[in-house]
mmCIF file of C-alpha atoms and ligand atoms in Angstrom:
data_model
loop_
_atom_site.group_PDB
_atom_site.id
_atom_site.type_symbol
_atom_site.label_atom_id
_atom_site.label_comp_id
_atom_site.label_asym_id
_atom_site.label_seq_id
_atom_site.Cartn_x
_atom_site.Cartn_y
_atom_site.Cartn_z
ATOM 1 C CA MET Q 11 -34.987 19.669 -54.321
ATOM 2 C CA THR Q 12 -32.221 20.286 -51.522
ATOM 3 C CA LYS Q 13 -30.813 17.696 -49.832
ATOM 4 C CA ASN Q 14 -32.241 19.351 -46.536
ATOM 5 C CA ASN Q 15 -35.667 18.231 -47.211
ATOM 6 C CA ARG Q 16 -35.608 14.893 -48.941
ATOM 7 C CA LEU Q 17 -36.976 12.700 -46.175
ATOM 8 C CA THR Q 18 -36.869 8.602 -46.110
ATOM 9 C CA ALA Q 19 -40.487 7.171 -46.880
ATOM 10 C CA PRO Q 20 -41.663 4.283 -44.538
ATOM 11 C CA HIS Q 21 -40.767 1.155 -46.312
ATOM 12 C CA ARG Q 22 -43.352 -2.089 -46.228
ATOM 13 C CA GLU Q 23 -40.676 -5.111 -46.986
ATOM 14 C CA GLY Q 24 -38.005 -2.758 -48.166
ATOM 15 C CA ILE Q 25 -40.591 -0.831 -50.518
ATOM 16 C CA PRO Q 26 -41.323 2.398 -50.116
ATOM 17 C CA VAL Q 27 -44.509 3.192 -49.052
ATOM 18 C CA VAL Q 28 -46.378 6.332 -50.950
ATOM 19 C CA THR Q 29 -49.811 7.542 -50.270
ATOM 20 C CA LEU Q 30 -51.849 8.074 -54.241
ATOM 21 C CA ILE Q 31 -54.653 10.629 -54.851
ATOM 22 C CA PRO Q 32 -55.632 10.348 -58.305
ATOM 23 C CA GLY Q 33 -57.637 12.866 -58.183
ATOM 24 C CA ASP Q 34 -60.458 14.785 -59.924
ATOM 25 C CA GLY Q 35 -61.298 15.356 -63.800
ATOM 26 C CA VAL Q 36 -58.747 14.649 -65.545
ATOM 27 C CA GLY Q 37 -56.605 13.001 -62.372
ATOM 28 C CA PRO Q 38 -57.543 8.976 -62.624
ATOM 29 C CA GLU Q 39 -56.152 9.031 -66.546
ATOM 30 C CA VAL Q 40 -52.789 10.941 -65.865
ATOM 31 C CA ILE Q 41 -52.077 9.265 -62.452
ATOM 32 C CA SER Q 42 -52.508 6.024 -63.916
ATOM 33 C CA ALA Q 43 -50.257 6.990 -66.790
ATOM 34 C CA ALA Q 44 -47.750 8.355 -64.457
ATOM 35 C CA LEU Q 45 -48.044 4.860 -62.388
ATOM 36 C CA GLU Q 46 -47.693 2.700 -65.564
ATOM 37 C CA VAL Q 47 -44.181 4.800 -66.422
ATOM 38 C CA ILE Q 48 -42.977 4.403 -62.859
ATOM 39 C CA LYS Q 49 -43.340 0.853 -62.862
ATOM 40 C CA ALA Q 50 -41.930 0.700 -65.974
ATOM 41 C CA THR Q 51 -38.657 2.208 -64.910
ATOM 42 C CA GLY Q 52 -38.628 -1.472 -62.774
ATOM 43 C CA VAL Q 53 -38.844 0.575 -59.519
ATOM 44 C CA LYS Q 54 -41.420 -0.708 -56.876
ATOM 45 C CA ILE Q 55 -43.827 1.669 -54.605
ATOM 46 C CA ASP Q 56 -46.372 0.334 -52.389
ATOM 47 C CA TRP Q 57 -49.481 2.700 -53.367
ATOM 48 C CA ASP Q 58 -51.526 3.814 -50.530
ATOM 49 C CA ARG Q 59 -54.288 4.516 -52.697
ATOM 50 C CA GLN Q 60 -56.990 7.624 -51.345
ATOM 51 C CA ALA Q 61 -59.655 9.804 -52.179
ATOM 52 C CA ALA Q 62 -60.214 13.486 -52.150
ATOM 53 C CA GLY Q 63 -61.655 16.377 -53.434
ATOM 54 C CA ALA Q 64 -65.166 16.002 -55.011
ATOM 55 C CA GLY Q 65 -64.839 12.047 -55.763
ATOM 56 C CA ALA Q 66 -64.215 11.992 -52.127
ATOM 57 C CA LEU Q 67 -67.386 14.154 -51.330
ATOM 58 C CA LYS Q 68 -69.877 12.128 -53.428
ATOM 59 C CA ARG Q 69 -68.286 8.754 -52.255
ATOM 60 C CA PHE Q 70 -68.137 9.389 -48.678
ATOM 61 C CA GLY Q 71 -69.678 12.894 -47.856
ATOM 62 C CA ASN Q 72 -66.125 14.383 -47.006
ATOM 63 C CA PRO Q 73 -63.632 16.275 -49.794
ATOM 64 C CA VAL Q 74 -60.740 15.099 -46.955
ATOM 65 C CA PRO Q 75 -61.757 11.799 -45.619
ATOM 66 C CA ASP Q 76 -59.355 11.025 -42.528
ATOM 67 C CA GLU Q 77 -58.187 8.154 -44.128
ATOM 68 C CA LEU Q 78 -56.507 10.277 -46.558
ATOM 69 C CA ILE Q 79 -55.274 12.484 -43.699
ATOM 70 C CA LYS Q 80 -54.382 9.291 -41.815
ATOM 71 C CA SER Q 81 -51.958 7.682 -44.870
ATOM 72 C CA LEU Q 82 -50.045 10.864 -45.115
ATOM 73 C CA THR Q 83 -49.573 11.445 -41.734
ATOM 74 C CA ARG Q 84 -47.593 7.574 -42.273
ATOM 75 C CA THR Q 85 -46.041 8.041 -45.373
ATOM 76 C CA GLY Q 86 -44.960 11.530 -45.076
ATOM 77 C CA VAL Q 87 -44.800 11.426 -49.140
ATOM 78 C CA ALA Q 88 -47.840 11.458 -52.004
ATOM 79 C CA LEU Q 89 -48.733 11.662 -55.347
ATOM 80 C CA LYS Q 90 -51.625 13.595 -56.177
ATOM 81 C CA GLY Q 91 -54.048 14.422 -59.057
ATOM 82 C CA PRO Q 92 -55.426 17.679 -59.367
ATOM 83 C CA LEU Q 93 -58.913 18.356 -56.946
ATOM 84 C CA GLU Q 94 -61.405 20.476 -57.902
ATOM 85 C CA THR Q 95 -62.330 23.644 -55.998
ATOM 86 C CA ARG Q 96 -65.408 25.173 -57.497
ATOM 87 C CA VAL Q 97 -65.168 29.127 -57.732
ATOM 88 C CA GLY Q 98 -66.723 31.094 -55.579
ATOM 89 C CA VAL Q 99 -68.937 28.486 -53.930
ATOM 90 C CA GLY Q 100 -68.102 25.462 -51.948
ATOM 91 C CA TYR Q 101 -65.638 24.244 -50.025
ATOM 92 C CA ARG Q 102 -62.293 25.761 -49.465
ATOM 93 C CA SER Q 103 -59.335 24.406 -51.416
ATOM 94 C CA ILE Q 104 -58.360 20.727 -50.851
ATOM 95 C CA ASN Q 105 -54.469 21.198 -52.165
ATOM 96 C CA VAL Q 106 -54.493 24.447 -49.676
ATOM 97 C CA PHE Q 107 -55.729 22.877 -46.797
ATOM 98 C CA LEU Q 108 -53.289 19.921 -47.514
ATOM 99 C CA ARG Q 109 -50.114 21.976 -48.186
ATOM 100 C CA LYS Q 110 -50.721 24.240 -44.685
ATOM 101 C CA THR Q 111 -51.499 20.583 -42.678
ATOM 102 C CA PHE Q 112 -48.381 19.225 -43.556
ATOM 103 C CA ASP Q 113 -46.752 22.543 -43.639
ATOM 104 C CA LEU Q 114 -45.281 21.477 -47.389
ATOM 105 C CA TYR Q 115 -44.315 25.506 -47.647
ATOM 106 C CA ALA Q 116 -42.131 25.252 -50.596
ATOM 107 C CA ASN Q 117 -43.672 24.886 -54.289
ATOM 108 C CA LEU Q 118 -41.401 23.875 -56.814
ATOM 109 C CA ARG Q 119 -41.909 24.217 -60.430
ATOM 110 C CA PRO Q 120 -39.449 23.463 -62.774
ATOM 111 C CA THR Q 121 -40.228 25.110 -66.450
ATOM 112 C CA LEU Q 122 -38.716 23.698 -68.972
ATOM 113 C CA SER Q 123 -38.585 23.684 -73.186
ATOM 114 C CA PHE Q 124 -38.825 20.616 -75.091
ATOM 115 C CA LYS Q 125 -37.288 19.733 -78.361
ATOM 116 C CA GLY Q 126 -40.307 19.001 -80.694
ATOM 117 C CA VAL Q 127 -42.838 21.372 -78.918
ATOM 118 C CA HIS Q 128 -42.952 24.227 -81.066
ATOM 119 C CA THR Q 129 -43.269 27.946 -78.616
ATOM 120 C CA PRO Q 130 -42.167 31.256 -79.770
ATOM 121 C CA PHE Q 131 -39.064 30.672 -77.431
ATOM 122 C CA ARG Q 132 -36.496 27.726 -77.300
ATOM 123 C CA ASN Q 133 -34.222 27.177 -73.818
ATOM 124 C CA VAL Q 134 -36.786 28.020 -71.600
ATOM 125 C CA ASP Q 135 -34.812 27.073 -68.014
ATOM 126 C CA LEU Q 136 -37.187 28.225 -65.531
ATOM 127 C CA ILE Q 137 -37.229 27.686 -61.363
ATOM 128 C CA VAL Q 138 -40.721 28.910 -60.106
ATOM 129 C CA VAL Q 139 -40.206 28.949 -56.263
ATOM 130 C CA ARG Q 140 -43.571 29.298 -54.702
ATOM 131 C CA GLU Q 141 -44.235 30.526 -51.022
ATOM 132 C CA ASN Q 142 -47.136 27.931 -50.235
ATOM 133 C CA THR Q 143 -48.645 28.300 -46.950
ATOM 134 C CA GLU Q 144 -50.001 31.888 -46.569
ATOM 135 C CA ASP Q 145 -50.613 35.422 -48.742
ATOM 136 C CA LEU Q 146 -54.304 35.958 -49.933
ATOM 137 C CA TYR Q 147 -54.485 32.150 -49.601
ATOM 138 C CA SER Q 148 -55.036 32.710 -45.662
ATOM 139 C CA GLY Q 149 -58.332 32.293 -46.331
ATOM 140 C CA ILE Q 150 -59.146 35.214 -43.979
ATOM 141 C CA GLU Q 151 -62.225 36.570 -46.190
ATOM 142 C CA HIS Q 152 -65.550 38.619 -44.198
ATOM 143 C CA GLU Q 153 -67.884 41.024 -45.156
ATOM 144 C CA VAL Q 154 -67.693 44.413 -43.421
ATOM 145 C CA ALA Q 155 -71.060 45.355 -44.804
ATOM 146 C CA PRO Q 156 -73.441 44.538 -47.272
ATOM 147 C CA GLY Q 157 -71.561 45.219 -50.771
ATOM 148 C CA VAL Q 158 -67.717 45.079 -48.435
ATOM 149 C CA VAL Q 159 -65.925 42.323 -48.117
ATOM 150 C CA GLU Q 160 -62.056 42.513 -46.969
ATOM 151 C CA SER Q 161 -59.305 39.547 -47.984
ATOM 152 C CA ILE Q 162 -56.559 39.632 -45.564
ATOM 153 C CA LYS Q 163 -53.186 39.169 -47.451
ATOM 154 C CA VAL Q 164 -50.822 37.420 -44.281
ATOM 155 C CA ILE Q 165 -47.353 37.559 -45.087
ATOM 156 C CA THR Q 166 -44.825 36.603 -42.249
ATOM 157 C CA ALA Q 167 -40.501 37.106 -41.759
ATOM 158 C CA ARG Q 168 -40.813 33.389 -40.872
ATOM 159 C CA ALA Q 169 -42.620 31.753 -44.131
ATOM 160 C CA SER Q 170 -40.633 34.713 -46.206
ATOM 161 C CA ARG Q 171 -37.011 33.599 -44.982
ATOM 162 C CA ARG Q 172 -37.507 30.031 -45.037
ATOM 163 C CA ILE Q 173 -39.061 30.307 -48.890
ATOM 164 C CA ALA Q 174 -36.286 32.479 -49.687
ATOM 165 C CA LYS Q 175 -33.733 30.044 -47.959
ATOM 166 C CA PHE Q 176 -35.196 26.880 -50.040
ATOM 167 C CA ALA Q 177 -34.705 29.142 -53.255
ATOM 168 C CA PHE Q 178 -31.458 29.665 -52.798
ATOM 169 C CA GLU Q 179 -30.575 26.459 -51.124
ATOM 170 C CA TYR Q 180 -32.026 24.923 -54.534
ATOM 171 C CA ALA Q 181 -29.397 27.394 -56.540
ATOM 172 C CA ARG Q 182 -26.592 26.391 -54.811
ATOM 173 C CA ALA Q 183 -27.564 22.467 -54.931
ATOM 174 C CA ASN Q 184 -28.273 22.899 -58.384
ATOM 175 C CA HIS Q 185 -25.769 25.388 -59.929
ATOM 176 C CA ARG Q 186 -28.335 27.562 -60.626
ATOM 177 C CA LYS Q 187 -27.132 31.828 -61.620
ATOM 178 C CA SER Q 188 -29.921 33.663 -60.095
ATOM 179 C CA VAL Q 189 -32.734 34.059 -58.130
ATOM 180 C CA THR Q 190 -35.557 36.591 -59.100
ATOM 181 C CA ALA Q 191 -38.035 37.818 -56.136
ATOM 182 C CA ILE Q 192 -41.129 38.972 -57.846
ATOM 183 C CA HIS Q 193 -43.355 41.752 -55.724
ATOM 184 C CA LYS Q 194 -45.512 44.327 -55.663
ATOM 185 C CA ALA Q 195 -44.196 46.280 -52.667
ATOM 186 C CA ASN Q 196 -44.380 49.682 -54.494
ATOM 187 C CA ILE Q 197 -48.112 49.301 -53.711
ATOM 188 C CA MET Q 198 -48.149 46.890 -51.225
ATOM 189 C CA LYS Q 199 -45.125 48.800 -48.885
ATOM 190 C CA LEU Q 200 -45.785 46.300 -45.757
ATOM 191 C CA SER Q 201 -46.360 42.963 -46.863
ATOM 192 C CA ASP Q 202 -44.598 42.542 -50.027
ATOM 193 C CA GLY Q 203 -42.014 45.016 -48.510
ATOM 194 C CA LEU Q 204 -41.352 42.370 -46.136
ATOM 195 C CA PHE Q 205 -41.094 39.796 -48.239
ATOM 196 C CA LEU Q 206 -38.541 41.381 -49.754
ATOM 197 C CA LYS Q 207 -36.579 42.305 -47.062
ATOM 198 C CA CYS Q 208 -36.389 38.923 -45.988
ATOM 199 C CA ALA Q 209 -35.424 37.610 -49.465
ATOM 200 C CA ARG Q 210 -32.217 40.441 -49.568
ATOM 201 C CA ALA Q 211 -31.267 39.131 -45.994
ATOM 202 C CA VAL Q 212 -31.341 35.759 -47.109
ATOM 203 C CA ALA Q 213 -29.631 36.952 -50.451
ATOM 204 C CA ARG Q 214 -26.528 37.938 -48.355
ATOM 205 C CA GLY Q 215 -25.653 34.152 -47.167
ATOM 206 C CA TYR Q 216 -25.255 33.235 -51.162
ATOM 207 C CA PRO Q 217 -22.849 35.199 -52.588
ATOM 208 C CA GLU Q 218 -22.467 33.168 -55.214
ATOM 209 C CA ILE Q 219 -25.790 33.619 -56.640
ATOM 210 C CA ARG Q 220 -27.098 36.789 -58.153
ATOM 211 C CA TYR Q 221 -29.754 38.164 -56.846
ATOM 212 C CA GLN Q 222 -32.340 40.388 -58.702
ATOM 213 C CA GLU Q 223 -35.828 41.760 -58.064
ATOM 214 C CA GLN Q 224 -38.773 42.817 -60.166
ATOM 215 C CA ILE Q 225 -42.009 43.928 -60.165
ATOM 216 C CA VAL Q 226 -44.454 41.540 -60.603
ATOM 217 C CA ASP Q 227 -46.460 43.211 -64.095
ATOM 218 C CA ALA Q 228 -42.751 44.264 -65.408
ATOM 219 C CA ALA Q 229 -41.615 40.439 -64.479
ATOM 220 C CA CYS Q 230 -44.845 39.383 -66.783
ATOM 221 C CA MET Q 231 -43.809 41.304 -69.231
ATOM 222 C CA ARG Q 232 -40.132 40.287 -69.407
ATOM 223 C CA LEU Q 233 -41.082 36.759 -69.260
ATOM 224 C CA VAL Q 234 -42.768 36.384 -72.720
ATOM 225 C CA THR Q 235 -40.674 38.814 -73.911
ATOM 226 C CA ALA Q 236 -37.264 37.066 -72.839
ATOM 227 C CA PRO Q 237 -37.439 34.505 -70.622
ATOM 228 C CA SER Q 238 -33.876 33.495 -70.344
ATOM 229 C CA SER Q 239 -33.341 36.375 -68.318
ATOM 230 C CA PHE Q 240 -34.757 34.698 -65.535
ATOM 231 C CA ASP Q 241 -33.369 31.751 -64.049
ATOM 232 C CA ILE Q 242 -35.272 30.577 -60.488
ATOM 233 C CA LEU Q 243 -38.108 32.973 -59.720
ATOM 234 C CA LEU Q 244 -38.981 33.510 -56.346
ATOM 235 C CA LEU Q 245 -42.403 34.758 -55.543
ATOM 236 C CA GLU Q 246 -45.297 34.514 -52.865
ATOM 237 C CA ASN Q 247 -48.354 32.429 -53.457
ATOM 238 C CA LEU Q 248 -50.644 34.286 -55.411
ATOM 239 C CA TYR Q 249 -47.971 35.822 -57.643
ATOM 240 C CA GLY Q 250 -46.676 31.967 -58.051
ATOM 241 C CA ASP Q 251 -49.791 30.777 -58.976
ATOM 242 C CA ILE Q 252 -50.255 32.987 -61.280
ATOM 243 C CA VAL Q 253 -46.767 33.117 -62.533
ATOM 244 C CA SER Q 254 -46.682 29.292 -62.977
ATOM 245 C CA ASP Q 255 -48.952 29.138 -65.798
ATOM 246 C CA LEU Q 256 -47.558 31.855 -67.286
ATOM 247 C CA CYS Q 257 -44.457 30.249 -67.491
ATOM 248 C CA ALA Q 258 -46.083 26.901 -68.179
ATOM 249 C CA GLY Q 259 -47.865 28.495 -71.625
ATOM 250 C CA LEU Q 260 -44.080 29.681 -72.694
ATOM 251 C CA VAL Q 261 -43.221 26.101 -73.124
ATOM 252 C CA GLY Q 262 -46.449 24.808 -74.485
ATOM 253 C CA GLY Q 263 -48.662 24.585 -71.948
ATOM 254 C CA LEU Q 264 -50.091 22.769 -68.819
ATOM 255 C CA GLY Q 265 -49.725 19.412 -69.864
ATOM 256 C CA LEU Q 266 -46.259 19.537 -69.597
ATOM 257 C CA VAL Q 267 -45.240 21.399 -66.316
ATOM 258 C CA PRO Q 268 -44.934 19.203 -63.510
ATOM 259 C CA GLY Q 269 -44.208 19.885 -59.387
ATOM 260 C CA ALA Q 270 -43.460 19.576 -55.606
ATOM 261 C CA ASN Q 271 -44.762 20.567 -52.640
ATOM 262 C CA TYR Q 272 -42.107 20.460 -49.984
ATOM 263 C CA GLY Q 273 -41.554 20.406 -46.438
ATOM 264 C CA ASP Q 274 -39.405 19.359 -43.431
ATOM 265 C CA LYS Q 275 -41.212 16.716 -42.900
ATOM 266 C CA GLY Q 276 -42.947 15.636 -46.272
ATOM 267 C CA ALA Q 277 -43.801 16.347 -50.050
ATOM 268 C CA ILE Q 278 -46.369 15.974 -52.209
ATOM 269 C CA PHE Q 279 -46.073 15.471 -55.789
ATOM 270 C CA GLU Q 280 -48.089 16.774 -58.558
ATOM 271 C CA ALA Q 281 -48.745 18.462 -61.847
ATOM 272 C CA VAL Q 282 -49.133 22.289 -62.199
ATOM 273 C CA HIS Q 283 -52.269 21.398 -64.049
ATOM 274 C CA GLY Q 284 -56.033 21.325 -62.573
ATOM 275 C CA THR Q 285 -58.522 18.994 -63.566
ATOM 276 C CA ALA Q 286 -59.315 19.993 -66.930
ATOM 277 C CA PRO Q 287 -63.088 19.651 -66.845
ATOM 278 C CA ASP Q 288 -63.465 20.449 -70.114
ATOM 279 C CA ILE Q 289 -61.684 17.124 -71.652
ATOM 280 C CA ALA Q 290 -61.509 15.225 -68.366
ATOM 281 C CA GLY Q 291 -63.192 11.345 -69.392
ATOM 282 C CA LYS Q 292 -62.444 11.724 -72.916
ATOM 283 C CA GLY Q 293 -58.664 10.174 -73.099
ATOM 284 C CA LEU Q 294 -57.517 13.506 -74.404
ATOM 285 C CA ALA Q 295 -55.385 14.670 -71.339
ATOM 286 C CA ASN Q 296 -51.704 15.475 -71.897
ATOM 287 C CA PRO Q 297 -50.001 12.811 -69.346
ATOM 288 C CA ILE Q 298 -46.591 14.304 -69.585
ATOM 289 C CA ALA Q 299 -46.801 16.928 -66.407
ATOM 290 C CA ALA Q 300 -48.100 14.089 -64.434
ATOM 291 C CA ILE Q 301 -45.612 11.572 -65.851
ATOM 292 C CA LEU Q 302 -42.666 13.709 -64.811
ATOM 293 C CA SER Q 303 -43.816 14.828 -61.492
ATOM 294 C CA GLY Q 304 -43.246 10.808 -61.095
ATOM 295 C CA ALA Q 305 -39.840 11.547 -62.081
ATOM 296 C CA MET Q 306 -39.062 14.159 -59.013
ATOM 297 C CA LEU Q 307 -40.897 11.671 -56.979
ATOM 298 C CA LEU Q 308 -38.469 8.994 -57.958
ATOM 299 C CA ASP Q 309 -35.701 11.556 -56.993
ATOM 300 C CA TYR Q 310 -37.520 12.043 -53.414
ATOM 301 C CA LEU Q 311 -36.693 8.302 -52.974
ATOM 302 C CA SER Q 312 -33.111 8.458 -54.263
ATOM 303 C CA ARG Q 313 -33.916 7.203 -57.458
ATOM 304 C CA PRO Q 314 -32.309 9.051 -59.570
ATOM 305 C CA ALA Q 315 -31.383 7.040 -62.870
ATOM 306 C CA ALA Q 316 -35.022 5.927 -63.280
ATOM 307 C CA ALA Q 317 -35.833 9.694 -63.016
ATOM 308 C CA SER Q 318 -33.308 10.264 -65.449
ATOM 309 C CA LYS Q 319 -34.885 7.750 -67.383
ATOM 310 C CA ILE Q 320 -38.569 8.577 -67.233
ATOM 311 C CA ARG Q 321 -37.161 12.581 -68.424
ATOM 312 C CA ALA Q 322 -34.724 11.188 -71.439
ATOM 313 C CA ALA Q 323 -38.387 8.788 -72.401
ATOM 314 C CA THR Q 324 -40.577 12.105 -72.544
ATOM 315 C CA GLY Q 325 -38.048 13.848 -73.783
ATOM 316 C CA ALA Q 326 -37.295 11.540 -76.547
ATOM 317 C CA VAL Q 327 -41.383 10.962 -77.766
ATOM 318 C CA LEU Q 328 -41.763 14.966 -77.537
ATOM 319 C CA ARG Q 329 -38.976 15.600 -79.623
ATOM 320 C CA SER Q 330 -40.318 12.668 -82.583
ATOM 321 C CA GLY Q 331 -43.480 14.200 -82.404
ATOM 322 C CA ARG Q 332 -45.323 11.435 -84.144
ATOM 323 C CA VAL Q 333 -47.240 10.940 -80.362
ATOM 324 C CA LEU Q 334 -48.484 13.675 -79.612
ATOM 325 C CA THR Q 335 -51.863 14.729 -77.314
ATOM 326 C CA ARG Q 336 -54.264 17.195 -78.550
ATOM 327 C CA ASP Q 337 -52.976 20.324 -76.705
ATOM 328 C CA LEU Q 338 -49.598 19.790 -78.769
ATOM 329 C CA GLY Q 339 -51.427 19.812 -81.784
ATOM 330 C CA GLY Q 340 -50.909 15.996 -81.847
ATOM 331 C CA LYS Q 341 -54.340 13.074 -82.184
ATOM 332 C CA ALA Q 342 -52.696 10.545 -79.768
ATOM 333 C CA SER Q 343 -54.833 9.926 -76.617
ATOM 334 C CA THR Q 344 -53.588 9.915 -73.263
ATOM 335 C CA ILE Q 345 -53.217 6.175 -73.118
ATOM 336 C CA GLU Q 346 -51.502 6.451 -76.875
ATOM 337 C CA MET Q 347 -49.032 8.864 -74.999
ATOM 338 C CA THR Q 348 -47.957 6.810 -72.086
ATOM 339 C CA ALA Q 349 -47.316 3.962 -73.978
ATOM 340 C CA ALA Q 350 -45.042 5.772 -76.423
ATOM 341 C CA VAL Q 351 -43.082 6.849 -73.223
ATOM 342 C CA ILE Q 352 -43.014 3.417 -72.035
ATOM 343 C CA ARG Q 353 -41.654 2.025 -75.378
ATOM 344 C CA ALA Q 354 -38.871 4.647 -75.078
ATOM 345 C CA LEU Q 355 -38.093 4.374 -71.382
ATOM 346 C CA VAL Q 356 -37.793 0.287 -72.374
ATOM 347 C CA ARG Q 357 -35.279 1.290 -75.298
ATOM 348 C CA LYS Q 358 -32.959 3.310 -73.218
ATOM 349 C CA PRO Q 359 -31.176 1.472 -70.979
ATOM 350 C CA ALA Q 360 -30.141 3.846 -67.654
HETATM 351 P P1 NAD Z 29 -56.922 23.599 -65.424
HETATM 352 O O1 NAD Z 29 -55.537 23.272 -65.158
HETATM 353 O O2 NAD Z 29 -57.282 22.435 -65.253
HETATM 354 O O3 NAD Z 29 -57.421 23.554 -67.378
HETATM 355 C C1 NAD Z 29 -56.338 24.849 -68.076
HETATM 356 C C2 NAD Z 29 -56.717 23.892 -69.328
HETATM 357 O O4 NAD Z 29 -55.808 23.711 -69.697
HETATM 358 C C3 NAD Z 29 -57.783 23.765 -69.966
HETATM 359 O O5 NAD Z 29 -58.271 24.324 -71.251
HETATM 360 C C4 NAD Z 29 -57.416 22.067 -69.961
HETATM 361 O O6 NAD Z 29 -57.985 21.479 -70.872
HETATM 362 C C5 NAD Z 29 -55.922 22.437 -69.854
HETATM 363 N N1 NAD Z 29 -55.473 21.250 -69.598
HETATM 364 C C6 NAD Z 29 -55.226 21.360 -68.220
HETATM 365 N N2 NAD Z 29 -54.504 19.983 -68.144
HETATM 366 C C7 NAD Z 29 -53.771 19.625 -69.047
HETATM 367 C C8 NAD Z 29 -53.387 18.327 -69.561
HETATM 368 N N3 NAD Z 29 -52.556 17.193 -68.722
HETATM 369 N N4 NAD Z 29 -53.370 18.315 -70.813
HETATM 370 C C9 NAD Z 29 -54.041 18.650 -71.932
HETATM 371 N N5 NAD Z 29 -54.556 19.850 -71.721
HETATM 372 C C10 NAD Z 29 -54.766 20.297 -70.002
HETATM 373 O O7 NAD Z 29 -57.593 24.803 -64.919
HETATM 374 P P2 NAD Z 29 -59.022 25.835 -64.648
HETATM 375 O O8 NAD Z 29 -59.967 25.093 -65.745
HETATM 376 O O9 NAD Z 29 -58.459 26.830 -63.923
HETATM 377 O O10 NAD Z 29 -59.247 24.739 -63.194
HETATM 378 C C11 NAD Z 29 -60.249 23.521 -62.991
HETATM 379 C C12 NAD Z 29 -60.292 22.645 -61.852
HETATM 380 O O11 NAD Z 29 -59.080 22.571 -61.254
HETATM 381 C C13 NAD Z 29 -60.731 24.109 -60.668
HETATM 382 O O12 NAD Z 29 -61.852 23.010 -59.800
HETATM 383 C C14 NAD Z 29 -59.255 24.362 -60.056
HETATM 384 O O13 NAD Z 29 -59.254 24.901 -58.656
HETATM 385 C C15 NAD Z 29 -58.771 23.196 -59.942
HETATM 386 N N6 NAD Z 29 -57.173 23.057 -59.901
HETATM 387 C C16 NAD Z 29 -56.917 22.001 -59.106
HETATM 388 C C17 NAD Z 29 -55.299 22.443 -59.244
HETATM 389 C C18 NAD Z 29 -54.553 21.215 -58.227
HETATM 390 O O14 NAD Z 29 -55.582 20.458 -57.645
HETATM 391 N N7 NAD Z 29 -53.265 21.451 -57.728
HETATM 392 C C19 NAD Z 29 -54.420 23.126 -59.450
HETATM 393 C C20 NAD Z 29 -55.260 24.088 -60.536
HETATM 394 C C21 NAD Z 29 -55.986 24.438 -61.066
#
């Protein structure tokens, strides 16, 4: 996160007020894990719990209740579980709606290797910076004639410049070495061409940070063969979505990677993963991604010591390999893994 987009959440009696969206599927299970771990750090947060998504549709007849929008407008900051979006039918993605409504234009997904999690690569340390408001997610789709449909990809100079600036500011503030813009401008010469043009112009203002470009298909191949040749990845919305999951695979899966959506006036913290319908309600979900999203929230609320404690505790649990959920080859439940993180956290003074 850059200093520029840190914002002070409103406080009630000295305690920050944060909107809490448990979400659908595994959301309530992993969000409850994150809450317990945050509580164990001693940081007090006044959670304003709100329903959204499929759960809200069932209960209130609306996947985006007015109360949710009012809460987010009031607090400007949320911890959120995943929300269900049905494939091909049904309402449009509430995630996309919230990111656009609150202009949370920068999706930041730090993807790190953990000792104890066995993958073909060690020391993966990638930061995915994904533009969050436009591209093929514009939602402009129509049927031109029966059997012929069009989806419109929207790329603007304004959004491309500000996401590139976010990536370079992040690089500067966090002493990162390089930013790689990932594109398909050999085919989409105008749209991806504009994205690159803006990234190049922004890069000129950061001479200490190496700027590189790579076509998305070649970048995917290089990511799965030599991930350490990348540092910060700068991507449009759709490539960013796909490449995020690819990067998660490099470090052990979706259960491990946290994320944040930042705007100039607020932020929503959420894991990269979705509702995981195949394991929802079974107590099997890996809570680490949600817990680490909670750590990103604590950084945002200017509680960096508590955030570091959480990172150290999750690192210790993964390293020891004794209490792991099934996605990591263990047998532990969500609750058991959360308890292990809390034990490690309580053992470790800040
Ligand atoms: P998914 O991320 O839910 O699941 C993909 C695979 O990863 C599944 O096998 C799942 O079991 C596994 N997985 C995910 N999270 C895990 C965890 N914490 N622990 C262990 N395993 C985990 O992706 P999907 O199946 O493509 O999508 C399901 C739903 O989630 C869809 O409705 C989609 O739109 C939604 N979704 C929401 C968000 C969001 O709210 N930010 C993000 C992605 C997908």
